[in-house]
Every structure is written in C-alpha cells, then in structure tokens.
Amino acid sequence: MSNSQASIPEMSATAGRVLISAEQIQQRIHELAALIESDYPSGPVYLVSVLKGAFMFVADLSRALKRCCIRIEFMGISSYGHAKTSSGQVKVTRDLDVNIEGHDVLIVEDIIDSGVTLSYLRRLLEQRKPKSLEIVTLLDKPDRRIQPVQVKYVGFQIPDEFVVGYGLDYAEDYRNLRDIRVLKT
Ligand code: PRP
C-alpha cells in the first residue's frame, strides 16, 4: 500500500493536498537525527516533546537517533484550543515530572507559527538551569512570527497555510495522517 493512506480516502480528501509526503518527512528526520547525534556526542539527552502535536515527530526522531541515552519526556502546552490561529495565551496543561537541571535538553515541536508557545516554553525551561537548551521543530512558518525564537534544527520551512497531519490537527482531527496536508477551506 502507498503512503498516501488509501485506506482512509475520506479523511485524505477533506484534509486537502499533500504539502510534505510521508517519505519526505522520514528522510528529513534521519538528516536531523544525524545532525543531533554529532552535536551531542555523550551523556543523556532529554527530548522534551510538546503535546499533543509533536507526539509522532518525537516517536520517529527518537527511533532515528542511534545512540545512548535518549530520554523522552512530555509537556502539555496549549495556545490554540479549537481555533485555527493562536489565542496568544499559553497554558501549561502538563508539566515535566523530571528535574532537567544540568542536563542537555532538546525541545521537540511539530510547528512554530507565531513563536508564542516556544518563546514561553524556552523561558520556562531556562529557569530550571539545564546544561543546554535547544529546539528542534519539524515545521517552521517564518512569515507568521510575532515573537522571535532561536531554533537550532528545522525540518521544513513552510508557507503560511494551515497544515494538518503527522500529529497536527484541526479541531483534533487529522493527527493520524502520515503526510502533511494543506487544510481545505
Ligand atoms: C500548536 C503547535 C505548537 C504551537 C505553535 O499547538 O503544536 O505547540 O501550536 O504555535 P505558535 O508558534 O503560534 O505558538 P496547539 O496549541 O495547537 O496544541 P496541540 O499541539 O495539542 O495541537
């Protein structure tokens, strides 16, 4: 079966055209993993994944990293609710249950849009005194930036279109698509 999810044609059709295919996503993740491996030659690296959108990305990125020791942690941060644009108000819905002080921390995000979420999260985690703190995002929409964010690893820069799939939702739908699509309006 192809990666275009022929088994759920209805959902693929309403989601709209493919912007980034499942194959392109996987290839880029392996490239990002190679960069990360060379930047963190030793010691544990904490992947702090932002729920819910980044769940699929962190699952694939962590499996592409071939070295010890990758620790996977989750935070819940919400700024969209069921709307298509950020409310601008960031809410921590689930905090870390580990102490990251003195550790290498890599925030794993699915998308940076306004930058509100990540600039808030970076400030929050910096207060916890990690040894290092960097960001990897699968998608970056630079045209939408309101708050500047320093991001070390970017999978794809994309145009200002509302995308779904591969973890990204619209009103909680489409997260399970394997490719990234432009939502039909
Ligand atoms: C999305 C996405 C980022 C954030 C980016 O999360 O996962 O966390 O928005 O937007 P920003 O740069 O404008 O702040 P969302 O609030 O939709 O929650 P979700 O991941 O649970 O879908």
Coordinates of C-alpha atoms in Angstrom, one line a residue, residues 77-160:
I77 CA 1.3 23.4 26.3
S78 CA -1.8 24.8 24.6
S79 CA -2.4 28.1 22.8
Y80 CA -4.9 27.2 20.1
G81 CA -7.8 25.5 21.6
H82 CA -10.1 24.6 18.7
A83 CA -9.3 27.7 16.7
K84 CA -7.1 27.9 13.6
T85 CA -4.9 30.6 15.0
S86 CA -3.1 31.0 18.3
S87 CA -5.1 32.7 21.1
G88 CA -1.8 34.2 22.2
Q89 CA -2.4 32.8 25.7
V90 CA -0.2 29.9 26.6
K91 CA -1.3 27.4 29.1
V92 CA 0.8 24.6 30.7
T93 CA -1.6 21.6 30.7
R94 CA 1.1 19.1 31.8
D95 CA 4.4 19.8 33.4
L96 CA 7.6 17.7 33.3
D97 CA 8.0 15.2 36.1
V98 CA 11.8 15.1 35.9
N99 CA 14.5 17.6 37.0
I100 CA 16.3 18.8 34.0
E101 CA 19.0 20.8 35.9
G102 CA 22.4 20.2 34.5
H103 CA 21.2 18.1 31.5
D104 CA 21.2 18.6 27.8
V105 CA 17.6 19.4 26.8
L106 CA 16.2 19.4 23.3
I107 CA 12.6 20.7 22.9
V108 CA 10.8 18.8 20.2
E109 CA 8.0 20.7 18.5
D110 CA 5.8 19.9 15.5
I111 CA 5.4 23.5 14.3
I112 CA 6.4 27.1 15.1
D113 CA 3.9 29.6 14.0
S114 CA 3.7 32.9 15.9
G115 CA 6.5 31.7 18.2
V116 CA 4.4 32.5 21.3
T117 CA 4.4 28.9 22.6
L118 CA 8.1 28.2 22.1
S119 CA 9.4 31.5 23.4
Y120 CA 7.3 30.9 26.5
L121 CA 8.5 27.4 26.9
R122 CA 12.1 28.3 26.4
R123 CA 11.9 30.9 29.1
L124 CA 10.2 28.5 31.4
L125 CA 12.8 25.7 30.9
E126 CA 15.8 28.1 31.1
Q127 CA 14.7 28.9 34.7
R128 CA 15.3 25.2 35.5
K129 CA 19.0 25.6 34.7
P130 CA 19.6 22.8 32.1
K131 CA 23.2 22.4 30.8
S132 CA 22.0 23.2 27.3
L133 CA 18.6 24.0 25.8
E134 CA 17.9 23.9 22.1
I135 CA 14.8 23.5 19.9
V136 CA 14.1 21.1 17.1
T137 CA 10.9 21.7 15.1
L138 CA 9.6 19.7 12.2
L139 CA 7.9 22.7 10.6
D140 CA 8.6 26.4 10.7
K141 CA 6.3 29.1 9.3
P142 CA 8.6 32.2 9.5
D143 CA 6.0 34.5 7.9
R144 CA 3.8 34.2 10.9
R145 CA 6.4 35.0 13.6
I146 CA 5.3 37.5 16.2
Q147 CA 7.9 36.6 18.9
P148 CA 11.4 35.7 17.8
V149 CA 12.6 32.2 18.8
Q150 CA 16.1 30.8 18.5
V151 CA 15.7 27.4 16.8
K152 CA 18.7 25.1 16.1
Y153 CA 17.1 22.4 14.0
V154 CA 14.3 23.0 11.4
G155 CA 12.8 20.2 9.3
F156 CA 10.9 22.2 6.7
Q157 CA 10.1 25.9 6.3
I158 CA 6.6 26.1 5.0
P159 CA 4.4 28.9 3.6
D160 CA 1.6 30.5 5.6

